[in-house]
PDB file of C-alpha atoms in Angstrom:
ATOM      1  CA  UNK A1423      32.985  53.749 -37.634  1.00 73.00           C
ATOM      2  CA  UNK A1424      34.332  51.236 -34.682  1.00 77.00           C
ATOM      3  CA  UNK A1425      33.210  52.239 -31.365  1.00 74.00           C
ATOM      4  CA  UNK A1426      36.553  51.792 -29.198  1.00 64.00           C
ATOM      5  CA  UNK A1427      35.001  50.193 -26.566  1.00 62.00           C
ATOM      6  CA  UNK A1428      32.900  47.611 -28.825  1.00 62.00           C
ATOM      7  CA  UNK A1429      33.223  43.963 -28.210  1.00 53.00           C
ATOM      8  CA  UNK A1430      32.712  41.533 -25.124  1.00 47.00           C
ATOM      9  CA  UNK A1431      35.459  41.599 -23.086  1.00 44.00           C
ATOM     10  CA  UNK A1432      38.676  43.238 -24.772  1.00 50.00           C
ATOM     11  CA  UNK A1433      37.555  45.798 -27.784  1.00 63.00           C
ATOM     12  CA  UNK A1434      37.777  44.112 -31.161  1.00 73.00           C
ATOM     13  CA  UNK A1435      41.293  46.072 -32.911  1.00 78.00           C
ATOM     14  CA  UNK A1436      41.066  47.716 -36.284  1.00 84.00           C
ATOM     15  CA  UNK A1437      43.103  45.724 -37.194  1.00 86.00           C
ATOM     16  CA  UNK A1438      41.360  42.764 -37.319  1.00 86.00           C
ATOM     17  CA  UNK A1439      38.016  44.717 -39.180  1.00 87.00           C
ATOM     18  CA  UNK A1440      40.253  45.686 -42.009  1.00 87.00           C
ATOM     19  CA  UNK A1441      41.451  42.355 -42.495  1.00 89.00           C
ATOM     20  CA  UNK A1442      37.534  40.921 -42.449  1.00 87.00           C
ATOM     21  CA  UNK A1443      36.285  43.611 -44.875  1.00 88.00           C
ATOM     22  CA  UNK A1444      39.824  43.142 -47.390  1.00 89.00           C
ATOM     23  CA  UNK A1445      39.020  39.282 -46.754  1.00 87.00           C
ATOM     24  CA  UNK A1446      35.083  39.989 -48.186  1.00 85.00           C
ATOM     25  CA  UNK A1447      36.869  42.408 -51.251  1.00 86.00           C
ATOM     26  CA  UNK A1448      36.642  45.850 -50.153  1.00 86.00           C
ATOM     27  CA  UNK A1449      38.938  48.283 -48.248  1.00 83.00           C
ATOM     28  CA  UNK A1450      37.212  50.445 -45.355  1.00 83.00           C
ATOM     29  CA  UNK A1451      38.062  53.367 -44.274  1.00 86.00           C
ATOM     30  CA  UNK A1452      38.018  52.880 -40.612  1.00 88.00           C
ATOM     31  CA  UNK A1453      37.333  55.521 -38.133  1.00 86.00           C
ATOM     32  CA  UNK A1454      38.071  54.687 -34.286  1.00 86.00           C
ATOM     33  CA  UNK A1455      35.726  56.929 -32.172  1.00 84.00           C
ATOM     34  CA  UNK A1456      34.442  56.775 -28.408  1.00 78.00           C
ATOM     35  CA  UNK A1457      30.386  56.004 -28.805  1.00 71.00           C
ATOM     36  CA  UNK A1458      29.311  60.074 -28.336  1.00 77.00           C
ATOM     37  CA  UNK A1459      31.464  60.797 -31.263  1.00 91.00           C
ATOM     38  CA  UNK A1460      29.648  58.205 -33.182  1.00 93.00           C
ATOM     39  CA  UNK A1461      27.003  60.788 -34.752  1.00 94.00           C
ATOM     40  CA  UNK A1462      29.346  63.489 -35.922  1.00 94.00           C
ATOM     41  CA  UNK A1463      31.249  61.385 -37.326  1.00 94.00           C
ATOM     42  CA  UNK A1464      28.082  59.811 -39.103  1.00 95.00           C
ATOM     43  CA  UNK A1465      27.234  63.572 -40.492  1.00 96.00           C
ATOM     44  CA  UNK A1466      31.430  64.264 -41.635  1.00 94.00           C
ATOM     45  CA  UNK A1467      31.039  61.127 -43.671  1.00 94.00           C
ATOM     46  CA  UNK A1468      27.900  61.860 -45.196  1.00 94.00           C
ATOM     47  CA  UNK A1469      28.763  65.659 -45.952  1.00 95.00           C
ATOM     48  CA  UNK A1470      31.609  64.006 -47.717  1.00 94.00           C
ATOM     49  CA  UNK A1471      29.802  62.099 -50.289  1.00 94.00           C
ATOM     50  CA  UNK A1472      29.980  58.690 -48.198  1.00 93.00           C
ATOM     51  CA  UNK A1473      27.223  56.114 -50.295  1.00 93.00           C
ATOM     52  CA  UNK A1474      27.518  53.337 -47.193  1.00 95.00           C
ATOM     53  CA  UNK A1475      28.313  54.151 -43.726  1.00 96.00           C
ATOM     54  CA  UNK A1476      28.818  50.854 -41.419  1.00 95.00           C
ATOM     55  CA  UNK A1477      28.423  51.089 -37.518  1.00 95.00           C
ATOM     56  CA  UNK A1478      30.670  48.901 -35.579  1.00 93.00           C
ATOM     57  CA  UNK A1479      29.828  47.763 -32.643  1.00 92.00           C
ATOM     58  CA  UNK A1480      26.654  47.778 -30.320  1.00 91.00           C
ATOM     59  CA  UNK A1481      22.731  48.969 -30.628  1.00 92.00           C
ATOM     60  CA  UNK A1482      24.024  51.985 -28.685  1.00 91.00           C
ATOM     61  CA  UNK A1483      26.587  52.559 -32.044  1.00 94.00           C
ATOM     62  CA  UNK A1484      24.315  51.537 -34.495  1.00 96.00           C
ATOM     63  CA  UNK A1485      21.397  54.246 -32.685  1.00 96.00           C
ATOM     64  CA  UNK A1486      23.884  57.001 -32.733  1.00 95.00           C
ATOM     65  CA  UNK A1487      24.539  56.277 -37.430  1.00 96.00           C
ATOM     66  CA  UNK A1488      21.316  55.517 -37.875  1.00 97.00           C
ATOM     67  CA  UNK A1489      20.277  58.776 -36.372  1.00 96.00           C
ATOM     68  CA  UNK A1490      21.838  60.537 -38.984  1.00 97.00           C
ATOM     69  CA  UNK A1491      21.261  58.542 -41.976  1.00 97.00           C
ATOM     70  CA  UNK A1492      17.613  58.049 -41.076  1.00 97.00           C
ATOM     71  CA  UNK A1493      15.680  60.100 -44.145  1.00 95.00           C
ATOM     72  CA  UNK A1494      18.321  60.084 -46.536  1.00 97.00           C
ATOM     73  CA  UNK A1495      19.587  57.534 -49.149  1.00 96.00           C
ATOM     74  CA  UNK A1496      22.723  56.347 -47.730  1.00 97.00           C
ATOM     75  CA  UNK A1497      23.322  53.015 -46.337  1.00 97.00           C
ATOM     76  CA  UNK A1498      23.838  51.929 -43.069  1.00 98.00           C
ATOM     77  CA  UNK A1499      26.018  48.799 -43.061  1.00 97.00           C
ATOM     78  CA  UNK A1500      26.062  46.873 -39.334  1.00 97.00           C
ATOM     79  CA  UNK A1501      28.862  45.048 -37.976  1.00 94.00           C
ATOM     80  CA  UNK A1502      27.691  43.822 -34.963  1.00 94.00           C
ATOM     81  CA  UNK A1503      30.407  44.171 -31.883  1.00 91.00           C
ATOM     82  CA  UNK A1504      27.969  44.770 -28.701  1.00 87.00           C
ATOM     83  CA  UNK A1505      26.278  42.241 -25.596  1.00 79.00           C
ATOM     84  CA  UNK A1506      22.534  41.673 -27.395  1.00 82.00           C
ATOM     85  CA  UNK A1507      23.175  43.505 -31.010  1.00 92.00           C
ATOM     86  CA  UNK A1508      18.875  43.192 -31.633  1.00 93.00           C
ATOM     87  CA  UNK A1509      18.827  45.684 -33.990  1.00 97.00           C
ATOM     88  CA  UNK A1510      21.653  43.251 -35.984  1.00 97.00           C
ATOM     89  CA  UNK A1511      19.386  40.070 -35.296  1.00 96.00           C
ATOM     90  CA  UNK A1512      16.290  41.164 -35.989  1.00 96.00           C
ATOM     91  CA  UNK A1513      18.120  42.315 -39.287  1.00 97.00           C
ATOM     92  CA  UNK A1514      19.059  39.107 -39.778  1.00 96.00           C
ATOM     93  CA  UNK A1515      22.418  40.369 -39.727  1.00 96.00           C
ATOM     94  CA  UNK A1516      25.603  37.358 -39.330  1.00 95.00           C
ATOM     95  CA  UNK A1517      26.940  37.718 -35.562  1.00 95.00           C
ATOM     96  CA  UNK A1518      29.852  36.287 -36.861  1.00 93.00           C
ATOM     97  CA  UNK A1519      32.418  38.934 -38.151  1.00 92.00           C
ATOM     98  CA  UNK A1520      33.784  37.489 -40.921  1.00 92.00           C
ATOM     99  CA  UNK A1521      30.051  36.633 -42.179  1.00 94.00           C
ATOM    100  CA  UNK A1522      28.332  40.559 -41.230  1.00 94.00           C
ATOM    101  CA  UNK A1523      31.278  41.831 -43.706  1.00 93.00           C
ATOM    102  CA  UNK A1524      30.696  39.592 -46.345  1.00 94.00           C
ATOM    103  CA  UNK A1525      26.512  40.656 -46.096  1.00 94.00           C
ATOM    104  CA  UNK A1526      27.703  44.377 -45.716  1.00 95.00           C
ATOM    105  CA  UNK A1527      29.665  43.888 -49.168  1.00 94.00           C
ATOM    106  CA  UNK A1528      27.801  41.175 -51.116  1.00 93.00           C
ATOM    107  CA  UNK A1529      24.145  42.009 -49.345  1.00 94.00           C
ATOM    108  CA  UNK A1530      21.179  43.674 -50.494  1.00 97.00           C
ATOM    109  CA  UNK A1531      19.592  47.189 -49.419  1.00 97.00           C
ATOM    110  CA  UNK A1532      16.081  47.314 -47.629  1.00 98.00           C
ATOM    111  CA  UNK A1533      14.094  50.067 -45.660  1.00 98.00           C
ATOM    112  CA  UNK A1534      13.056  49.772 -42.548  1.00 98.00           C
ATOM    113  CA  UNK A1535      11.037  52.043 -39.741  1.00 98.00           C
ATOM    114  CA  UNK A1536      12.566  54.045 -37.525  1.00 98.00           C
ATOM    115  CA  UNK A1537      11.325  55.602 -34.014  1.00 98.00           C
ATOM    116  CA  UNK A1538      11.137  59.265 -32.543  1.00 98.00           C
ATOM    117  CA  UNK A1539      10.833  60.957 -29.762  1.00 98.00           C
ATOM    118  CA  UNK A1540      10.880  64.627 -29.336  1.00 97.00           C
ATOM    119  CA  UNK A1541      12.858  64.352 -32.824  1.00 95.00           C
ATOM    120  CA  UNK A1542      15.180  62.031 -31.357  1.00 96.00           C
ATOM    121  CA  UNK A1543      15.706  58.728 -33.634  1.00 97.00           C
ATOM    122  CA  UNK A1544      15.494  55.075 -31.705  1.00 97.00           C
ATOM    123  CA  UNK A1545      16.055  51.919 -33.676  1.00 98.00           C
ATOM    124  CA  UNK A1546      14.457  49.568 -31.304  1.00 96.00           C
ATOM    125  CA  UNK A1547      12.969  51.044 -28.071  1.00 95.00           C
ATOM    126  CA  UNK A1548      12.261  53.785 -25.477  1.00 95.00           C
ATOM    127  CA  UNK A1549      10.791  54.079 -22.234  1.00 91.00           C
ATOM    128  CA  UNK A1550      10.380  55.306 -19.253  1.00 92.00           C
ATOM    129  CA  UNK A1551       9.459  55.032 -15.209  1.00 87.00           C
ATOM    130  CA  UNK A1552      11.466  51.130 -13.982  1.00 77.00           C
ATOM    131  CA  UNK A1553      13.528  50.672 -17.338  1.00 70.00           C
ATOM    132  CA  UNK A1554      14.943  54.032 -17.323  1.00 72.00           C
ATOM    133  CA  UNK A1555      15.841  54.192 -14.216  1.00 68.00           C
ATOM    134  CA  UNK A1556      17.632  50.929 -14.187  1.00 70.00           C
ATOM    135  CA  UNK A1557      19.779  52.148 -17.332  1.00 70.00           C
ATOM    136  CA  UNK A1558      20.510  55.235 -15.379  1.00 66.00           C
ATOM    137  CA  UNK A1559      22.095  53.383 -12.083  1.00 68.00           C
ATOM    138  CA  UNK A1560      23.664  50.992 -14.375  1.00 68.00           C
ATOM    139  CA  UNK A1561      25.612  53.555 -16.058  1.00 67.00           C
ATOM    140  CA  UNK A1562      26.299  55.346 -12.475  1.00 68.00           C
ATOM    141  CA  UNK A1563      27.650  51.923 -11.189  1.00 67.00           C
ATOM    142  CA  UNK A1564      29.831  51.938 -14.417  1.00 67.00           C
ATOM    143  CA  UNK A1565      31.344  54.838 -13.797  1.00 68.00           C
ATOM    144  CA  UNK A1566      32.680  54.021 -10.699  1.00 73.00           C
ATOM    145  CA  UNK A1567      34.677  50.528 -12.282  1.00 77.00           C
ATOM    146  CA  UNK A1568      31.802  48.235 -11.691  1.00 73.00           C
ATOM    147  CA  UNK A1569      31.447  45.547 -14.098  1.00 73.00           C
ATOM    148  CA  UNK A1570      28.787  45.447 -17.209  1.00 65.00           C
ATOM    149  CA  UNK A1571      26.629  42.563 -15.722  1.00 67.00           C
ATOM    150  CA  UNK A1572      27.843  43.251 -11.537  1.00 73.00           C
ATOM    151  CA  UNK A1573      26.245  46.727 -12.357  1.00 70.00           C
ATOM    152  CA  UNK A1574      23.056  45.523 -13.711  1.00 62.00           C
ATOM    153  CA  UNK A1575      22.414  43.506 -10.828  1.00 72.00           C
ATOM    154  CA  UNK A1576      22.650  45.988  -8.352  1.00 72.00           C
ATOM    155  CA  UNK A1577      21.045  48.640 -10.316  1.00 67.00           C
ATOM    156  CA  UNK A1578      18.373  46.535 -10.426  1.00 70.00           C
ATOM    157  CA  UNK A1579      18.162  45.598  -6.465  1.00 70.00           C
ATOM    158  CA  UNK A1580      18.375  49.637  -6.194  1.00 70.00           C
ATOM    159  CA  UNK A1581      15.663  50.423  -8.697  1.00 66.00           C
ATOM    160  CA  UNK A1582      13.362  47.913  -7.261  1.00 66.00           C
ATOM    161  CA  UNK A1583      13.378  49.207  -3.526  1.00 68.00           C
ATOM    162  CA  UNK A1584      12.711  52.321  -5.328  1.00 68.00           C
ATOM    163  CA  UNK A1585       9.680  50.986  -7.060  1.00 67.00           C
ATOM    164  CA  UNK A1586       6.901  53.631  -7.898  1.00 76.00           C
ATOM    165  CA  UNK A1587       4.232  54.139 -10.457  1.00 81.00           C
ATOM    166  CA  UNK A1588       3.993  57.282 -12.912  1.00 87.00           C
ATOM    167  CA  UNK A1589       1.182  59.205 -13.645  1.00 91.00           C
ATOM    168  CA  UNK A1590       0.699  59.782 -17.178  1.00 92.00           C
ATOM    169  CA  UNK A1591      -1.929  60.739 -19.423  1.00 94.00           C
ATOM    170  CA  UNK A1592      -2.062  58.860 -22.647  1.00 94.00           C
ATOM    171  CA  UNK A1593      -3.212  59.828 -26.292  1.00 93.00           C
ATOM    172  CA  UNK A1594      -2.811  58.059 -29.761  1.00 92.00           C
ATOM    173  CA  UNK A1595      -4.464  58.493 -33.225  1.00 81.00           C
ATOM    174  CA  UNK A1596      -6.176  55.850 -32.436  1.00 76.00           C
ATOM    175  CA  UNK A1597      -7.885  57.545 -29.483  1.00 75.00           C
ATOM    176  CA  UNK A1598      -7.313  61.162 -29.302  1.00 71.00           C
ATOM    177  CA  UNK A1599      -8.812  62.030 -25.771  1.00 78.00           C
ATOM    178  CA  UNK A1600      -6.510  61.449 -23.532  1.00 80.00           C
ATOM    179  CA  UNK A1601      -6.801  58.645 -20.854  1.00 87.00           C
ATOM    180  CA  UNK A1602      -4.811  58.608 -17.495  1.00 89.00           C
ATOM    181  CA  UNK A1603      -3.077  55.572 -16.128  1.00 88.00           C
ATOM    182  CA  UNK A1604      -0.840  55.156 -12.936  1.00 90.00           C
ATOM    183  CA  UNK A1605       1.788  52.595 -14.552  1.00 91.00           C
ATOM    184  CA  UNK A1606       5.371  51.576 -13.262  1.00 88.00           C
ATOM    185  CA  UNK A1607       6.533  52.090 -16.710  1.00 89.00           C
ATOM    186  CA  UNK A1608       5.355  52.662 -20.381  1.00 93.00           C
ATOM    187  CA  UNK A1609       7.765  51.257 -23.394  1.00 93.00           C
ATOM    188  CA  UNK A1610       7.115  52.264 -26.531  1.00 96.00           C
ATOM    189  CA  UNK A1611       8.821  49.829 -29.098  1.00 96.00           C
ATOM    190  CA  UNK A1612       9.887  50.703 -32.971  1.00 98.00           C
ATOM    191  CA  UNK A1613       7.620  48.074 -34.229  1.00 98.00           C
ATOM    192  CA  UNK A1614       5.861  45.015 -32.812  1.00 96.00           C
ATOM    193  CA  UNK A1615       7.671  43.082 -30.157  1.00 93.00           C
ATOM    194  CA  UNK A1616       7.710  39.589 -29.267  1.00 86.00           C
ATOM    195  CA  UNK A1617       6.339  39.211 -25.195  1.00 79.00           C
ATOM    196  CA  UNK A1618       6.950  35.551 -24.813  1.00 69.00           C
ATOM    197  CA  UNK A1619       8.908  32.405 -24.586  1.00 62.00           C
ATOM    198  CA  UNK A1620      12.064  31.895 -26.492  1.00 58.00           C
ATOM    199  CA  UNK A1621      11.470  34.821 -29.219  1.00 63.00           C
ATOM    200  CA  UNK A1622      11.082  37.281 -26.281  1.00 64.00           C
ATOM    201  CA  UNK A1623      12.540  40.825 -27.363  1.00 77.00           C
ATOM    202  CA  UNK A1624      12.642  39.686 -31.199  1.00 88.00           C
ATOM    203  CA  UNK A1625      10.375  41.682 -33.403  1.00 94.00           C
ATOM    204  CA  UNK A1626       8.882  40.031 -36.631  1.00 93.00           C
ATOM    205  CA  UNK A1627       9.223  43.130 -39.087  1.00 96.00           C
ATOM    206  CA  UNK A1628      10.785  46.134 -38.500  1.00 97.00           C
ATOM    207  CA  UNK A1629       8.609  47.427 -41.797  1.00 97.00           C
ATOM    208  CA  UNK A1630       5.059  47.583 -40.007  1.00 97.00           C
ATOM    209  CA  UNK A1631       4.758  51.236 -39.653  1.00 97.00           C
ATOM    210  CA  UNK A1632       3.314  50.966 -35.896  1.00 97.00           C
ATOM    211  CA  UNK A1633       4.807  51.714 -32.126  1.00 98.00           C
ATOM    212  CA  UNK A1634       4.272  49.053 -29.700  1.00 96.00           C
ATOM    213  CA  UNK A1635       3.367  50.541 -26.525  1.00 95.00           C
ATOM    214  CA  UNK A1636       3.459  48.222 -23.049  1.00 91.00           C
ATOM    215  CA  UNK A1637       2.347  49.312 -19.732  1.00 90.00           C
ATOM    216  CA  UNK A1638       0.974  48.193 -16.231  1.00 87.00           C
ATOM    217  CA  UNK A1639      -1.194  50.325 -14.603  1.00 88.00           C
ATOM    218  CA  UNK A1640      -1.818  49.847 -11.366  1.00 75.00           C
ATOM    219  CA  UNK A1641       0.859  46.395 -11.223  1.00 75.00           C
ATOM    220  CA  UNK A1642       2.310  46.167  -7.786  1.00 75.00           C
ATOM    221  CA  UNK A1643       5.825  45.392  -7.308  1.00 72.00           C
ATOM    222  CA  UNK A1644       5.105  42.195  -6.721  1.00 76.00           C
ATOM    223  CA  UNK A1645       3.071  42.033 -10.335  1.00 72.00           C
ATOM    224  CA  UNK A1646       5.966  43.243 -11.851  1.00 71.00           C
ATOM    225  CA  UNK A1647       8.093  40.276 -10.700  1.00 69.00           C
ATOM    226  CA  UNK A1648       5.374  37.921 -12.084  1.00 69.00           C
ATOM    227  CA  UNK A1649       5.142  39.557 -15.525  1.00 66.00           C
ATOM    228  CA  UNK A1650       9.243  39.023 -15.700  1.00 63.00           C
ATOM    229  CA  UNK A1651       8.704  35.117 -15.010  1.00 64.00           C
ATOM    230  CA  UNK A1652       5.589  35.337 -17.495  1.00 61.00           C
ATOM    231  CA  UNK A1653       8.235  37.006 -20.185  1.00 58.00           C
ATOM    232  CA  UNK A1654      10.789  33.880 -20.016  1.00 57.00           C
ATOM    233  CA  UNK A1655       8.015  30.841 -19.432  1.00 60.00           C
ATOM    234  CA  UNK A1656       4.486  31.727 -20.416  1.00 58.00           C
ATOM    235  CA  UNK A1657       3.293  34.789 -22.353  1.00 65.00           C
ATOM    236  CA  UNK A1658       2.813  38.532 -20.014  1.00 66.00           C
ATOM    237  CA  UNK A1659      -0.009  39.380 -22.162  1.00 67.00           C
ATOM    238  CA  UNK A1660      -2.066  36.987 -20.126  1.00 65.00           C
ATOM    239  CA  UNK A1661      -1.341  38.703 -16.728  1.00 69.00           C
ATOM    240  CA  UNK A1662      -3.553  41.222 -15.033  1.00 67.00           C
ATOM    241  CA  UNK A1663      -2.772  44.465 -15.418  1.00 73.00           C
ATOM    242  CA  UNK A1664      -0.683  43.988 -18.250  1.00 84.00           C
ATOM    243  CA  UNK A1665      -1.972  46.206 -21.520  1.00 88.00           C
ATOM    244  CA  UNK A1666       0.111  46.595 -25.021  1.00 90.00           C
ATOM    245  CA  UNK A1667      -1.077  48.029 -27.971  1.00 93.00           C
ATOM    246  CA  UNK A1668       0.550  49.479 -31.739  1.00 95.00           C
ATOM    247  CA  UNK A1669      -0.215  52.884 -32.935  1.00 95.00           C
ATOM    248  CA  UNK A1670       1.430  55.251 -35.467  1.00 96.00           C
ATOM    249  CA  UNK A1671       2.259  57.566 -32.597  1.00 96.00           C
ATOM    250  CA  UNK A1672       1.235  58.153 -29.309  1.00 96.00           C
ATOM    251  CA  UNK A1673       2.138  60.916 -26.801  1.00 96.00           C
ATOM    252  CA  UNK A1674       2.573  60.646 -23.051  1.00 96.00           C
ATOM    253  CA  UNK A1675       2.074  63.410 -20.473  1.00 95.00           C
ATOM    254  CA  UNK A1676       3.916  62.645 -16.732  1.00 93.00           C
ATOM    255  CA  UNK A1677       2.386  66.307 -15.677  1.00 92.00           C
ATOM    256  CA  UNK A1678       6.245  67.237 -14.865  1.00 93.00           C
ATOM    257  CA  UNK A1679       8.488  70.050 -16.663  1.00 94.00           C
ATOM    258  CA  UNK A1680      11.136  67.267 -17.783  1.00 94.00           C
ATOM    259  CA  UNK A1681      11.687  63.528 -17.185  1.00 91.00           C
ATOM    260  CA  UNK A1682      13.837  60.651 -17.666  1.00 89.00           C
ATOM    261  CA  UNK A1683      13.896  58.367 -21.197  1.00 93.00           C
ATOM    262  CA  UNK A1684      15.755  55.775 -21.938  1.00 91.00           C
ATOM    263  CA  UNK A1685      16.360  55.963 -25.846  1.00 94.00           C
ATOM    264  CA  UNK A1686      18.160  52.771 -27.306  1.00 92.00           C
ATOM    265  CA  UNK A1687      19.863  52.284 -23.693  1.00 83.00           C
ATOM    266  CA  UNK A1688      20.666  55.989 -23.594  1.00 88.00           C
ATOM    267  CA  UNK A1689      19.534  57.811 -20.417  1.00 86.00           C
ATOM    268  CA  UNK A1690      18.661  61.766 -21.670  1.00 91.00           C
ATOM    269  CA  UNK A1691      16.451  63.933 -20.085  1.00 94.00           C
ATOM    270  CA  UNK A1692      13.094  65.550 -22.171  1.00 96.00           C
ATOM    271  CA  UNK A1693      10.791  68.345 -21.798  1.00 96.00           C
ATOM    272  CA  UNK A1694       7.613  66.253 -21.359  1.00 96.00           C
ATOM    273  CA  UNK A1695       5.071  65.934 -22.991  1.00 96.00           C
ATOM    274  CA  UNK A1696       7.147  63.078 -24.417  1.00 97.00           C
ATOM    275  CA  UNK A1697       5.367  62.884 -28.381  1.00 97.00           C
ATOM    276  CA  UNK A1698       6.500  59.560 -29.955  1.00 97.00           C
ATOM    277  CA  UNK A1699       5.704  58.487 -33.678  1.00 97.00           C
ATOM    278  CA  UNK A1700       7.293  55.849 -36.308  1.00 98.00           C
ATOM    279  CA  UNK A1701       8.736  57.224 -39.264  1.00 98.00           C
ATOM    280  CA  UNK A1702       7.909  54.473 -41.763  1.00 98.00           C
ATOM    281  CA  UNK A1703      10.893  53.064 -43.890  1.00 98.00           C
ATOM    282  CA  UNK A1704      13.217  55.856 -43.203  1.00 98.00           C
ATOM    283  CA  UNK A1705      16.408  54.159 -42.860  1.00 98.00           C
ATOM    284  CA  UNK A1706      18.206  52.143 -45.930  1.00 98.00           C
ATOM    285  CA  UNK A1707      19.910  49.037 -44.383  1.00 98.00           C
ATOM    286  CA  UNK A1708      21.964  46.150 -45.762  1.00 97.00           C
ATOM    287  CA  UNK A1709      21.239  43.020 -44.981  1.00 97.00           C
ATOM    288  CA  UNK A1710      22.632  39.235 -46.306  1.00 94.00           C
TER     289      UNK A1710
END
C-alpha cells in the first residue's frame, strides 16, 4: 500500500517501488491509495488471504495498517517514505529504499506492543492539551496551501498565544484513586521514550509492555519553553514540574463530554474519559 502523497518533496512513483522490491526478488502487488484509504485497504487485503502487508510511506501510513493487522498473524512490512518515519527507526528499519525492501523480503518477523485508546490503535504516541492542538492548526494551515514546515511554525506561534492548562483527573493500575492535575498537556507514549540529548524521541524497546505517560502540571508557558531547550541540551526530567511515569494503562478524565487527541499525528475527537492501555506484542513486524 503506497500512500500517494508519501515522500519529501515530490511523492515517490510506483514505479520506482516495484523496481526496488523486483530488485530484492519479489513482485508486489502495489496499491496507490490517499492516507484515509490506507485501513480499508489494510482489511481487503487481509480478507483476501494476504500473509504480509507492507505500508509505504509515513508513521501516519504505517498507524492506519498496523491498525488492522494489530492481533492477528499477518505481517506488517514498512517501507519508510514520510518526514521522521520513528516507528521505521526505532524498528531498526533501512531509510534507504533499496535497503527497507531487501529487510521486508530477506528480514525476520518480531512482535512488538501496540497502543489504544478508546479502541483506537497508536504505534508510537497520543496526547492531548499543546500537542494536539498544534497538529490540529498545522493541518488547518495545510489545507489552505501552506507548506509542511511554514505550517508548523505558525501553528505553533498560534498554539502558544493560546497556551492553557487542562484539568484532568488521572488513574493507573498502579494507583487506582484518581489524582487531579492542572497540566498543559499529558502524552501517553507506546512504550518508554527517550527525554534527552541526541536519542530524544527514540524509544529503546517497543516490547516492554508499559505506556509512558509525560505531563506538567502547573508549568507556565514560560516552563514549557525551558523543558523544550532541556529536551535538545540537557535532560527535561530534571526540570520542575516535569513528571513521567510507565504503566500498563492509565485513564484520563478532562471533566468535558468530548475532547481533542492527537493519535499518531491524527487529530480525532473522543468521548472522554479518554482510557489508554498497551496491548503487549500485538503486532507481527519485519525487521532486517
Amino acid at each position: 500500500m503506497l500512500n500517494s502523497r508519501a515522500g519529501i518533496g515530490d511523492a515517490v512513483p510506483a514505479e520506482r517501488v516495484a523496481a526496488v522490491f523486483r530488485t530484492a526478488g519479489c513482485e508486489a502487488d502495489i496499491r496507490i491509495l490517499d492516507g484515509p484509504a490506507v485501513a480499508a485497504a489494510a482489511a481487503d487485503a487481509l480478507k483476501a488471504g494476504a500473509r504480509v502487508i507492507v505500508a509505504a510511506g509515513g508513521d501516519g501510513t504505517v498507524s492506519a495498517a498496523a491498525s488492522v493487522l494489530a492481533a492477528t498473524d499477518v505481517a506488517l512490512g514498512v517501507l519508510p517514505l514520510g518526514t521522521l518515519n520513528h516507528f521505521a527507526k526505532d524498528n531498526g528499519v533501512p531509510l534507504d529504499l533499496v535497503e527497507a525492501a531487501e529487510s521486508i523480503t530477506r528480514g525476520r518477523t518480531v512482535t512488538v506492543d501496540v497502543g489504544d485508546l478508546n479502541g483506537r490503535s497508536f504505534i508510537n504516541n497520543s496526547s492531548i492539551g499543546m500537542y494536539a492542538n498544534l497538529v490540529s492548526e498545522r493541518a488547518a494551515m495545510q489545507r489552505i496551501g501552506r507548506g509542511k514546515w511554514v505550517a508548523h511554525g505558525i501553528a505553533a506561534v498560534r498554539v502558544w498565544r493560546r497556551y492553557r492548562r487542562l484539568h484532568v483527573d488521572v488513574r493507573t493500575t498502579l494507583q487506582p484513586s484518581a489524582f487531579k492535575l492542572s497540566t498543559p498537556f499529558v502524552f501517553v507514549g507506546n512504550n518508554e521514550y527517550q527525554l534527552s540529548g541526541l536519542e530524544l524521541g527514540a524509544r529503546k524497546t517497543l516490547a516492554g509492555g508499559r505506556l509512558h505517560v509525560c505531563m506538567a502540571p502547573g508549568m507556565s508557558r514560560r516552563g514549557v519553553a525551558r523543558m523544550i531547550i532541556a529536551a535538545v541540551f540537557g535532560d527535561v526530567r530534571s526540570l520542575d514540574g516535569f513528571e513521567s511515569f510507565t504503566a500498563p494503562s492509565v485513564t484520563l478524565d478532562a471533566g468535558v463530554a468530548r475532547l481533542q487527541a492527537s493519535i499518531d499525528g491524527e487529530v480525532v475527537t473522543l468521548s472522554n474519559p479518554l482510557a489508554f492501555r498497551i496491548r503487549p506484542r500485538a503486532l507481527h513486524v519485519i525487521v532486517p
